[in-house]
XYZ file of N, CA and C in Angstrom:
789
model
N 115.766 94.195 72.598
C 115.769 93.621 74.133
C 117.542 94.499 74.546
N 117.047 95.341 75.929
C 118.693 95.959 76.200
C 118.714 95.192 77.348
N 120.271 94.619 76.848
C 120.821 93.858 77.903
C 120.583 94.184 79.604
N 120.969 95.536 79.883
C 121.181 96.126 81.445
C 119.659 96.184 81.860
N 118.158 96.438 80.568
C 117.075 96.861 81.385
C 116.603 95.278 82.197
N 117.165 94.363 80.919
C 116.994 92.670 81.259
C 117.286 92.363 82.544
N 119.007 93.089 82.689
C 119.305 92.617 84.367
C 119.146 93.352 85.610
N 118.393 94.251 85.425
C 117.797 95.094 86.216
C 117.002 94.836 86.903
N 115.858 94.218 85.789
C 115.076 93.502 86.333
C 114.961 91.969 87.324
N 115.942 91.215 86.018
C 116.486 89.874 86.958
C 116.847 90.250 88.356
N 117.647 91.499 88.722
C 118.134 91.622 90.249
C 117.272 92.250 91.147
N 116.208 93.104 90.444
C 115.113 93.246 91.261
C 114.267 92.454 91.702
N 113.868 91.156 90.863
C 112.932 90.416 91.510
C 113.974 89.429 92.211
N 114.935 88.962 91.986
C 115.635 88.159 92.564
C 116.123 88.568 94.354
N 116.161 89.666 93.996
C 116.261 90.704 95.685
C 115.231 90.865 95.979
N 114.153 90.653 95.314
C 112.516 90.843 95.891
C 112.501 89.240 96.836
N 112.617 88.430 96.614
C 112.348 87.150 96.879
C 113.792 86.647 98.032
N 114.380 87.369 98.410
C 115.709 87.693 99.009
C 116.618 86.431 98.555
N 116.833 86.190 97.597
C 117.625 85.290 96.929
C 119.276 85.813 96.868
N 119.794 85.377 96.765
C 121.146 85.511 96.493
C 121.783 85.217 95.109
N 122.381 85.934 94.562
C 122.901 85.270 93.118
C 123.548 84.260 92.773
N 124.287 83.654 94.018
C 124.515 82.052 94.287
C 123.044 80.922 94.236
N 122.478 81.562 95.062
C 121.169 80.658 95.500
C 120.281 80.656 93.674
N 120.257 81.709 93.140
C 119.547 81.735 91.952
C 120.132 80.378 91.036
N 121.565 81.024 90.843
C 122.781 80.292 90.027
C 122.706 78.569 90.002
N 122.410 78.031 91.496
C 122.220 76.827 91.924
C 121.041 76.525 91.343
N 119.948 77.007 91.586
C 118.500 76.580 91.144
C 118.492 76.597 89.224
N 119.455 77.099 88.777
C 119.604 77.357 87.088
C 120.756 75.975 86.348
N 121.525 75.994 87.813
C 122.797 75.009 87.146
C 123.537 75.762 86.643
N 123.742 77.334 86.996
C 124.941 77.437 86.384
C 125.859 78.313 87.642
N 126.704 79.621 87.206
C 127.610 79.871 88.142
C 127.086 81.067 88.325
N 127.523 81.610 89.522
C 127.042 82.867 89.942
C 127.400 84.200 89.027
N 128.431 83.901 88.732
C 129.282 85.161 87.487
C 128.276 85.220 86.701
N 127.934 84.294 86.020
C 126.741 84.336 84.976
C 125.951 85.243 85.032
N 125.395 85.265 86.532
C 124.071 85.888 87.315
C 124.387 87.120 87.225
N 125.904 87.145 87.781
C 126.151 88.668 87.595
C 126.480 89.302 86.687
N 126.740 88.931 85.593
C 126.932 89.326 84.355
C 125.608 89.718 83.493
N 124.521 88.694 83.948
C 123.195 89.418 83.602
C 122.801 90.618 84.124
N 123.236 90.779 85.566
C 122.404 91.738 86.142
C 123.237 93.189 86.017
N 124.600 92.823 85.496
C 125.294 93.903 84.960
C 125.273 94.528 83.686
N 124.225 93.993 82.745
C 124.138 93.962 81.395
C 125.301 93.592 80.673
N 126.189 93.163 81.223
C 127.336 92.246 80.339
C 126.601 90.918 79.301
N 125.379 90.801 79.670
C 125.235 89.303 78.941
C 123.646 89.266 79.500
N 122.705 88.585 78.251
C 121.801 87.985 78.720
C 121.235 86.398 79.138
N 120.494 86.323 79.603
C 119.978 84.425 80.145
C 119.960 83.577 78.501
N 120.644 82.558 78.465
C 120.482 81.720 77.626
C 118.762 81.502 77.112
N 118.360 81.161 76.013
C 116.729 80.873 75.821
C 116.494 79.892 76.190
N 117.286 78.944 76.648
C 116.801 77.687 77.182
C 116.766 77.958 78.736
N 117.126 79.005 79.163
C 117.224 79.288 80.947
C 115.799 79.968 81.137
N 115.161 80.740 80.146
C 114.386 81.600 80.448
C 112.912 81.103 81.019
N 112.611 80.000 80.608
C 111.188 79.174 81.309
C 111.604 78.972 82.798
N 112.574 78.501 82.957
C 112.662 78.234 84.284
C 113.131 79.734 85.354
N 113.971 80.535 84.632
C 113.850 81.686 85.262
C 112.787 82.479 85.683
N 111.853 82.537 84.882
C 110.426 82.825 85.035
C 109.662 81.914 86.068
N 109.582 81.019 86.365
C 109.364 80.364 87.432
C 110.099 80.605 88.750
N 111.214 80.622 88.724
C 111.964 81.064 89.946
C 111.408 82.350 90.422
N 111.221 83.084 89.377
C 111.312 85.375 89.838
C 109.635 84.973 89.661
N 108.734 84.236 89.547
C 107.258 84.203 89.890
C 106.957 85.730 88.739
N 107.268 85.398 87.398
C 107.058 86.408 86.469
C 106.657 85.685 85.256
N 106.863 86.346 84.021
C 106.407 85.484 82.825
C 107.686 85.847 81.883
N 107.896 85.683 81.173
C 109.313 85.468 79.655
C 109.355 87.118 79.536
N 107.924 87.226 79.119
C 107.888 88.412 78.287
C 108.309 89.654 79.298
N 108.017 90.038 80.145
C 108.464 90.769 81.690
C 109.850 90.779 81.821
N 110.616 89.550 81.830
C 112.187 89.539 82.186
C 112.758 90.359 80.618
N 112.343 89.692 79.874
C 112.564 90.205 78.442
C 112.834 91.743 77.883
N 111.215 92.512 78.015
C 110.784 93.647 78.625
C 111.529 94.217 79.340
N 112.103 94.231 80.483
C 112.657 94.731 81.288
C 112.373 95.840 81.783
N 110.910 95.833 82.329
C 110.160 96.896 83.055
C 110.087 97.027 84.168
N 111.007 97.197 84.727
C 111.045 96.904 86.430
C 109.876 98.051 87.282
N 109.496 98.916 86.503
C 108.665 100.114 87.517
C 107.386 99.271 87.353
N 107.273 98.291 86.773
C 105.599 97.713 86.699
C 105.649 96.705 87.594
N 107.389 96.572 88.270
C 107.242 95.132 89.357
C 107.139 96.091 91.056
N 107.274 97.132 90.928
C 107.546 98.381 91.850
C 106.321 98.582 92.416
N 105.149 97.568 92.556
C 104.191 98.140 92.839
C 103.612 97.724 94.087
N 102.576 98.109 95.157
C 102.523 97.442 96.189
C 101.021 97.114 96.220
N 100.138 95.645 96.528
C 98.864 95.462 96.948
C 98.592 95.230 97.896
N 97.393 95.396 98.556
C 96.936 95.047 99.677
C 96.010 93.638 99.262
N 96.053 93.144 100.388
C 95.030 91.597 100.546
C 93.981 91.926 101.419
N 92.580 91.500 101.265
C 91.618 91.411 102.179
C 90.930 90.435 101.917
N 90.887 89.799 102.610
C 90.115 88.393 102.694
C 88.612 88.698 103.712
N 87.457 88.448 103.149
C 86.134 88.585 103.681
C 86.095 87.046 103.991
N 85.626 86.312 105.006
C 85.745 85.093 105.310
C 84.054 84.634 105.239
N 83.075 84.910 104.485
C 81.663 84.626 103.829
C 81.819 82.979 103.024
N 81.203 82.143 104.538
C 81.331 80.904 103.684
C 79.956 80.408 103.549
N 80.106 79.140 103.081
C 78.192 78.311 102.566
C 77.674 77.879 104.376
N 76.634 77.976 104.430
C 76.440 77.246 105.639
C 76.962 76.056 105.985
N 77.555 75.659 107.145
C 78.165 74.347 107.352
C 79.624 74.115 107.449
N 80.409 75.395 106.896
C 81.543 75.368 106.085
C 82.497 76.877 106.883
N 83.551 76.721 107.556
C 84.282 77.783 108.059
C 85.438 77.954 107.761
N 86.272 78.592 108.439
C 87.557 79.099 107.983
C 88.224 77.774 108.454
N 88.039 76.886 109.286
C 88.590 75.347 109.941
C 88.258 74.257 109.153
N 86.907 74.353 108.069
C 86.647 73.275 107.795
C 87.858 72.854 106.331
N 88.086 71.547 106.495
C 89.270 70.798 105.980
C 89.131 70.642 104.402
N 89.719 71.267 103.564
C 89.903 70.584 102.184
C 90.922 69.712 101.749
N 90.238 68.373 101.840
C 91.468 67.132 101.960
C 92.397 67.088 103.452
N 93.588 68.040 103.289
C 94.086 68.161 104.436
C 94.536 69.615 104.926
N 93.864 70.552 104.446
C 94.003 71.829 104.692
C 92.889 72.440 105.158
N 93.007 73.470 106.122
C 92.149 74.614 106.308
C 91.318 75.435 104.926
N 90.219 75.569 105.102
C 89.518 76.279 103.661
C 90.489 77.768 103.484
N 90.422 78.257 105.001
C 91.320 79.628 104.845
C 92.624 79.572 104.347
N 93.625 78.546 104.448
C 94.705 78.361 104.076
C 94.602 78.682 102.538
N 93.727 77.666 101.957
C 93.735 77.884 100.460
C 93.578 79.430 99.887
N 92.549 80.395 100.630
C 92.470 81.318 100.063
C 93.666 82.275 100.638
N 94.507 82.193 101.882
C 95.529 82.672 101.811
C 96.509 82.584 100.732
N 96.625 81.394 100.174
C 97.626 81.155 99.661
C 97.425 81.930 98.251
N 96.273 82.242 98.021
C 96.345 82.723 96.549
C 96.799 84.539 96.855
N 96.556 85.089 97.872
C 97.452 86.255 98.045
C 99.236 85.842 97.923
N 99.351 85.112 98.594
C 100.930 84.861 98.513
C 101.492 84.502 97.249
N 100.771 83.824 96.463
C 101.094 83.177 95.276
C 100.951 84.654 94.399
N 99.926 85.637 94.407
C 100.254 87.111 93.939
C 101.438 88.017 94.238
N 102.055 87.439 95.452
C 102.799 88.408 95.998
C 102.441 89.661 96.544
N 101.303 88.993 97.170
C 100.970 90.243 98.365
C 100.736 89.600 99.922
N 101.617 90.156 100.817
C 101.803 89.875 101.956
C 101.174 90.752 103.090
N 100.565 91.584 102.507
C 99.830 92.473 103.902
C 98.059 92.421 103.492
N 97.678 91.470 104.554
C 96.182 90.797 104.123
C 95.473 91.272 105.076
N 94.013 91.789 105.282
C 93.224 92.276 106.131
C 92.292 90.776 106.213
N 92.289 90.311 107.756
C 91.181 89.082 107.712
C 89.989 89.648 108.321
N 88.848 89.535 107.712
C 87.664 89.897 108.236
C 86.814 88.684 108.280
N 85.439 88.832 109.127
C 84.616 87.682 109.327
C 83.824 87.588 110.170
N 83.175 86.181 110.652
C 82.411 86.217 111.992
C 83.549 85.904 112.960
N 83.053 86.614 114.192
C 84.403 86.304 115.492
C 84.757 84.979 115.321
N 84.023 83.713 115.152
C 84.460 82.682 115.396
C 85.381 82.561 114.575
N 85.428 82.588 113.344
C 86.387 82.521 112.243
C 87.515 83.283 112.399
N 87.439 84.699 112.712
C 88.688 85.391 112.858
C 89.730 84.841 113.944
N 89.035 84.346 115.083
C 89.732 84.243 115.969
C 90.511 82.593 115.993
N 90.109 82.011 115.407
C 90.522 80.650 114.937
C 91.853 80.694 114.037
N 91.537 82.017 113.045
C 92.857 82.506 111.918
C 93.983 82.562 112.846
N 93.333 83.979 113.796
C 94.568 84.318 114.690
C 95.148 83.336 115.668
N 94.396 82.414 116.281
C 94.922 81.200 116.965
C 95.914 80.453 116.298
N 95.746 80.303 114.959
C 96.617 79.544 114.114
C 97.709 80.378 113.567
N 97.774 81.397 113.316
C 98.560 82.000 112.083
C 99.313 83.580 112.989
N 98.433 83.834 114.350
C 98.869 85.205 114.707
C 98.840 85.901 113.958
N 99.930 87.074 113.785
C 100.216 88.095 112.838
C 101.175 87.469 111.511
N 100.923 86.503 111.283
C 101.607 85.939 110.331
C 103.011 85.818 110.084
N 104.000 86.320 111.115
C 105.336 86.564 110.991
C 105.822 85.233 110.593
N 105.170 84.256 111.207
C 105.919 83.017 110.862
C 106.371 82.616 109.558
N 105.498 83.039 108.687
C 105.156 83.283 107.364
C 105.512 83.921 106.403
N 106.573 84.951 106.981
C 106.947 86.538 106.541
C 105.582 86.982 105.650
N 104.627 87.071 106.480
C 103.661 88.237 105.905
C 102.894 88.871 106.904
N 102.370 89.921 106.877
C 101.586 90.594 108.030
C 99.947 90.124 107.750
N 99.609 89.859 108.618
C 98.202 89.628 108.531
C 97.818 90.602 109.883
N 96.392 91.534 109.624
C 95.425 92.332 110.892
C 93.871 91.856 110.522
N 93.611 91.802 111.921
C 92.179 91.246 112.197
C 91.186 92.670 112.313
N 90.298 92.006 111.458
C 88.921 93.007 111.983
C 88.897 94.264 111.483
N 90.029 94.930 110.622
C 90.060 96.216 109.907
C 90.877 96.218 108.878
N 90.374 96.866 107.592
C 91.372 97.033 106.834
C 92.391 98.150 106.871
N 93.560 97.700 106.073
C 94.456 99.158 105.990
C 93.510 100.179 105.693
N 94.140 101.242 106.129
C 93.683 102.821 105.774
C 94.504 102.849 104.272
N 93.951 103.729 103.630
C 94.404 104.212 102.291
C 95.594 104.577 102.289
N 96.517 104.530 101.215
C 97.678 104.681 101.503
C 97.867 105.241 99.572
N 98.662 106.222 99.340
C 98.959 106.813 97.832
C 100.012 105.681 97.634
N 100.829 105.019 98.177
C 101.756 103.960 97.580
C 101.078 102.741 97.247
N 100.126 102.453 97.729
C 98.882 100.974 97.416
C 98.511 101.231 96.006
N 99.161 100.392 94.917
C 98.655 100.277 93.839
C 96.952 99.823 93.461
N 96.579 99.217 95.008
C 95.201 98.385 94.828
C 95.097 97.455 95.565
N 93.718 96.830 95.419
C 93.423 95.856 96.781
C 93.180 94.327 96.132
N 93.631 93.557 96.681
C 92.897 91.873 95.722
C 91.805 91.950 97.195
N 90.948 91.384 96.676
C 89.349 91.321 97.751
C 89.246 89.727 97.274
N 89.311 88.738 98.396
C 88.488 87.580 98.225
C 87.539 87.479 99.523
N 86.315 87.237 98.751
C 84.834 87.539 99.221
C 84.483 85.880 99.604
N 84.698 85.251 98.634
C 83.938 83.491 98.773
C 84.988 82.734 98.551
N 85.105 81.333 98.951
C 85.669 80.501 98.654
C 85.807 79.711 97.525
N 86.787 79.609 96.996
C 86.701 78.963 95.202
C 88.315 78.077 95.198
N 87.855 77.294 94.534
C 89.287 76.419 94.271
C 89.728 76.813 92.804
N 91.032 77.058 92.888
C 91.858 77.507 91.689
C 93.110 77.073 91.366
N 93.341 76.232 90.535
C 94.361 75.273 90.544
C 95.295 75.257 88.666
N 96.520 75.558 88.865
C 96.820 75.424 87.413
C 98.325 76.458 87.637
N 99.319 75.600 86.653
C 100.504 75.874 86.925
C 100.808 77.469 86.086
N 100.161 78.131 85.404
C 99.963 79.586 85.134
C 99.218 80.328 86.300
N 98.787 79.955 87.106
C 97.998 80.673 88.180
C 98.753 82.278 88.611
N 99.684 81.696 88.975
C 100.578 82.754 89.792
C 100.980 83.763 88.531
N 101.371 83.208 87.487
C 101.360 84.274 86.071
C 100.134 85.083 85.806
N 98.789 84.616 86.129
C 97.811 84.997 85.572
C 97.642 86.066 86.482
N 97.924 85.561 87.901
C 97.441 87.136 88.724
C 98.418 88.314 88.647
N 99.781 88.153 88.288
C 100.887 89.101 88.210
C 100.583 89.940 86.743
N 99.928 89.443 85.581
C 99.396 89.786 84.886
C 98.213 90.936 85.034
N 97.668 90.493 85.676
C 96.173 91.691 86.298
C 96.984 92.966 87.107
N 97.829 92.563 88.295
C 98.569 93.492 89.217
C 99.138 94.227 88.525
N 100.201 93.891 87.344
C 101.221 94.955 86.843
C 100.721 95.016 85.403
N 99.853 94.748 85.131
C 99.028 95.086 83.478
C 98.393 96.661 83.692
N 97.484 96.461 82.598
C 97.178 97.693 82.486
C 95.909 97.970 83.982
N 96.281 99.189 83.562
C 95.369 99.433 85.127
C 93.576 99.606 84.652
N 93.472 98.341 85.356
C 91.777 98.250 85.494
C 91.073 97.549 86.926
N 90.343 97.796 86.959
C 89.563 96.887 87.859
C 88.951 95.625 87.402
N 88.914 94.438 88.249
C 88.400 93.269 87.542
C 87.447 92.646 88.468
N 86.794 91.643 88.257
C 86.216 90.301 88.843
C 86.564 89.218 88.177
N 86.982 88.495 88.757
C 87.842 87.004 88.136
C 86.462 86.071 88.162
N 86.245 85.621 86.940
C 85.554 84.308 86.614
C 86.280 83.098 86.135
N 85.642 82.018 86.151
C 86.487 80.797 85.485
C 86.275 81.021 84.054
N 86.819 79.827 82.955
C 86.747 80.077 81.715
C 85.167 79.881 81.672
N 84.260 79.205 82.337
C 82.997 78.921 81.726
C 82.229 80.238 82.771
N 82.647 81.296 82.929
C 81.874 82.148 83.469
C 81.300 82.253 84.963
N 81.776 81.331 85.552
C 81.443 81.274 87.084
C 82.120 81.917 87.770
N 81.347 83.336 88.807
C 82.011 83.730 89.462
C 82.853 83.238 90.361
N 83.896 84.048 91.022
C 85.213 83.186 92.207
C 85.045 83.753 93.159
N 84.403 84.876 93.439
C 84.358 85.999 94.329
C 86.002 86.359 94.681
N 86.679 86.819 93.716
C 88.006 87.503 93.916
C 87.957 88.692 92.950
N 88.173 89.809 93.530
C 88.161 90.899 92.649
C 89.605 91.624 92.950
N 89.948 92.407 91.974
C 91.052 93.183 92.028
C 90.590 94.639 91.724
N 90.827 95.496 92.836
C 90.193 96.725 92.561
C 91.136 97.757 92.598
N 91.509 98.904 91.529
C 92.650 100.084 91.483
C 92.446 100.760 92.589
N 93.588 101.586 93.194
C 93.308 102.284 94.113
C 92.645 103.723 93.508
N 93.161 104.142 92.211
C 92.293 105.172 91.715
C 90.869 104.945 91.286
N 89.990 105.934 91.042
C 88.610 105.843 91.269
C 88.661 105.257 89.669
N 87.745 104.115 89.725
C 87.127 103.413 88.765
C 85.370 102.866 89.116
N 85.097 103.542 87.703
C 83.589 103.360 87.997
C 82.974 101.922 88.021
N 83.723 100.928 87.449
C 83.007 99.307 87.562
C 84.243 98.708 87.162
N 83.961 97.127 87.385
C 85.091 96.403 87.293
C 84.721 95.536 86.065
N 85.868 95.310 85.327
C 85.500 94.295 84.120
C 85.512 93.125 84.318
N 84.901 92.277 83.953
C 84.508 90.494 84.387
C 86.171 90.186 83.407
N 86.981 89.341 84.110
C 88.144 88.801 83.405
C 87.962 86.960 83.698
N 88.130 86.536 82.851
C 87.991 85.171 82.590
C 89.625 84.660 82.868
N 89.522 83.546 83.834
C 90.899 82.720 83.639
C 91.103 81.983 82.439
N 92.330 81.306 81.935
C 92.582 80.779 81.042
C 92.120 79.146 81.232
N 92.150 78.378 79.983
C 91.214 77.135 79.944
C 92.200 76.270 80.712
N 93.802 76.578 80.921
C 94.836 75.967 81.676
C 94.379 75.882 83.010
N 93.959 76.725 83.308
C 93.587 76.985 85.237
C 92.592 76.332 85.140
N 92.121 75.480 86.284
C 90.991 74.617 87.059
C 90.578 75.881 88.143
N 89.251 76.511 87.924
C 88.492 77.056 88.740
C 86.957 76.909 89.258
N 86.611 76.654 90.256
C 85.342 77.048 90.662
C 85.262 77.520 91.961
N 83.599 77.804 92.345
C 83.278 78.320 93.401
C 83.204 77.414 94.207
N 83.084 77.221 95.449
C 82.667 76.197 96.561
C 81.669 76.757 97.512
N 80.348 76.507 96.856
C 79.099 77.061 97.740
C 78.219 76.029 97.935
N 78.719 74.988 98.071
C 78.258 73.546 98.953
C 79.196 72.817 99.093
N 78.923 71.582 100.071
C 79.012 70.634 100.629
C 79.762 69.630 99.276
N 78.919 69.576 98.585
C 79.057 69.038 97.214
C 80.324 69.398 96.385
N 80.874 70.900 96.483
C 81.964 71.232 95.494
C 83.050 71.181 96.557
N 82.647 70.926 97.862
C 83.736 70.975 98.925
C 84.453 69.690 98.917
N 83.641 68.772 98.993
C 83.729 67.184 98.415
C 84.783 66.966 97.040
N 84.557 67.929 95.901
C 84.855 67.858 94.732
C 86.262 68.401 94.905
N 86.459 69.649 95.726
C 87.826 70.352 95.733
C 88.550 69.195 96.575
N 88.217 68.786 97.637
C 88.764 67.768 98.750
C 89.622 67.041 97.691
N 88.390 66.229 96.554
C 89.309 65.245 95.758
C 90.400 65.507 95.007
N 90.394 66.578 94.414
C 91.231 67.228 93.058
C 92.546 67.589 94.264
N 92.323 67.599 94.939
C 93.454 68.112 95.869
C 94.129 66.932 96.292
N 93.420 66.105 96.823
C 94.456 64.622 97.133
C 94.876 64.131 95.737
N 94.238 64.183 94.821
C 94.645 63.520 93.587
C 96.279 64.497 93.054
N 95.898 65.662 93.158
C 97.070 66.676 92.659
C 98.229 66.183 93.477
N 97.734 66.146 94.889
C 99.058 65.739 95.871
C 99.789 64.742 95.438
N 99.061 63.581 95.323
C 99.451 61.913 95.254
C 100.034 62.111 93.953
N 99.571 62.723 93.205
C 100.152 62.132 91.463
C 101.103 63.288 91.253
N 101.224 64.666 91.437
C 102.093 65.337 91.146
C 102.976 65.945 92.401
N 103.045 65.022 93.686
C 103.649 65.296 94.589
C 103.877 67.202 94.958
N 102.343 67.778 94.678
C 102.352 68.971 94.901
C 101.620 68.931 96.554
N 101.994 70.472 97.159
C 101.157 70.580 98.104
C 100.060 71.645 97.964
N 98.841 71.489 97.958
C 98.312 73.004 97.608
C 97.941 73.208 98.898
N 97.670 74.468 99.164
C 97.410 75.318 100.084
C 98.678 75.445 101.447
N 99.844 75.118 101.113
C 101.010 74.767 102.379
C 101.070 76.164 102.281
N 101.140 77.039 102.970
C 101.400 78.244 103.569
C 103.049 78.244 103.699
N 103.542 77.399 104.511
C 104.505 77.288 104.539
C 105.779 77.114 103.583
N 105.179 76.195 102.609
C 105.769 75.888 101.229
C 106.076 77.029 100.593
N 105.184 77.767 100.328
C 104.912 78.917 99.339
C 105.684 80.038 99.756
N 105.645 80.139 101.206
C 106.779 81.516 101.870
C 108.082 81.152 101.587
N 108.350 79.911 101.838
C 109.702 79.543 101.761
C 110.351 79.689 100.162
N 109.387 79.377 99.346
C 109.737 79.094 97.650
C 109.774 80.638 97.383
N 108.661 81.683 97.725
C 108.967 82.773 97.919
C 110.038 83.791 98.361
N 110.738 83.167 99.149
C 111.918 83.823 99.998
C 111.367 84.572 100.900
N 110.066 84.270 101.529
C 109.735 85.064 102.769
C 110.238 84.350 104.093
N 110.509 83.282 104.164
C 111.080 82.675 105.189
C 112.344 81.485 104.757
N 113.084 81.510 105.730
C 114.307 80.440 105.000
C 114.012 78.724 105.447
N 112.825 78.544 105.966
C 112.646 77.572 105.994
C 111.517 76.767 105.986
N 111.200 75.762 105.512
C 109.349 75.521 104.738
C 108.803 74.666 106.131
N 109.462 74.108 107.038
C 109.055 73.542 108.708
C 108.936 73.927 109.526
């Protein structure tokens, strides 16, 4: 483990989420001088801080310790194809949030902020009326078309269907895909049910590999009103018992440093 490489990774990720050294230090209940020493390679974080540090920086402990900042400095696009089951639309509520907010939250949890929104005119117009260009959330939304290919884009995360995903390690799972072995994937839950989420690398890859999410992540497709009701009930349970706000785009944007105020 090289202290300088670890420090550079911490600095890169901190700046990526627009956090000052003091803000990061306050979250960890340490001094900003300690963070400064890490980033200059004069010290490394105490083992007791690594777990919380990885959460704050939206990565995993191994990535911090390996200090491979090159893997973080890649850009992915997002494409949302709003293909909903009959009787369900972008505005259909999943407990207290529109269905499309749940889908957009997956991009934001993965750290993807440039998103193309495609689908029926009524769905596209509804999202546009609610979120405009996404600027209020620190993201960029474009409607009706995908971004042109760009040599600086590593790949595209594509959400083609409505699914429910929840788990403490969901962000880390997404990040391992984005920054891991160059491969295209189709995502499934642990039982093998397709979730309508693809990760396509920019370079030519002849086929996608099926990737199952870990056991600790609850995930299932929402293809009927019964599954919609199940997802709504789970969101209600999680929010009431764990004080978490599923699908809250402003809260995610705030914690990712995309905006200064979550209200």
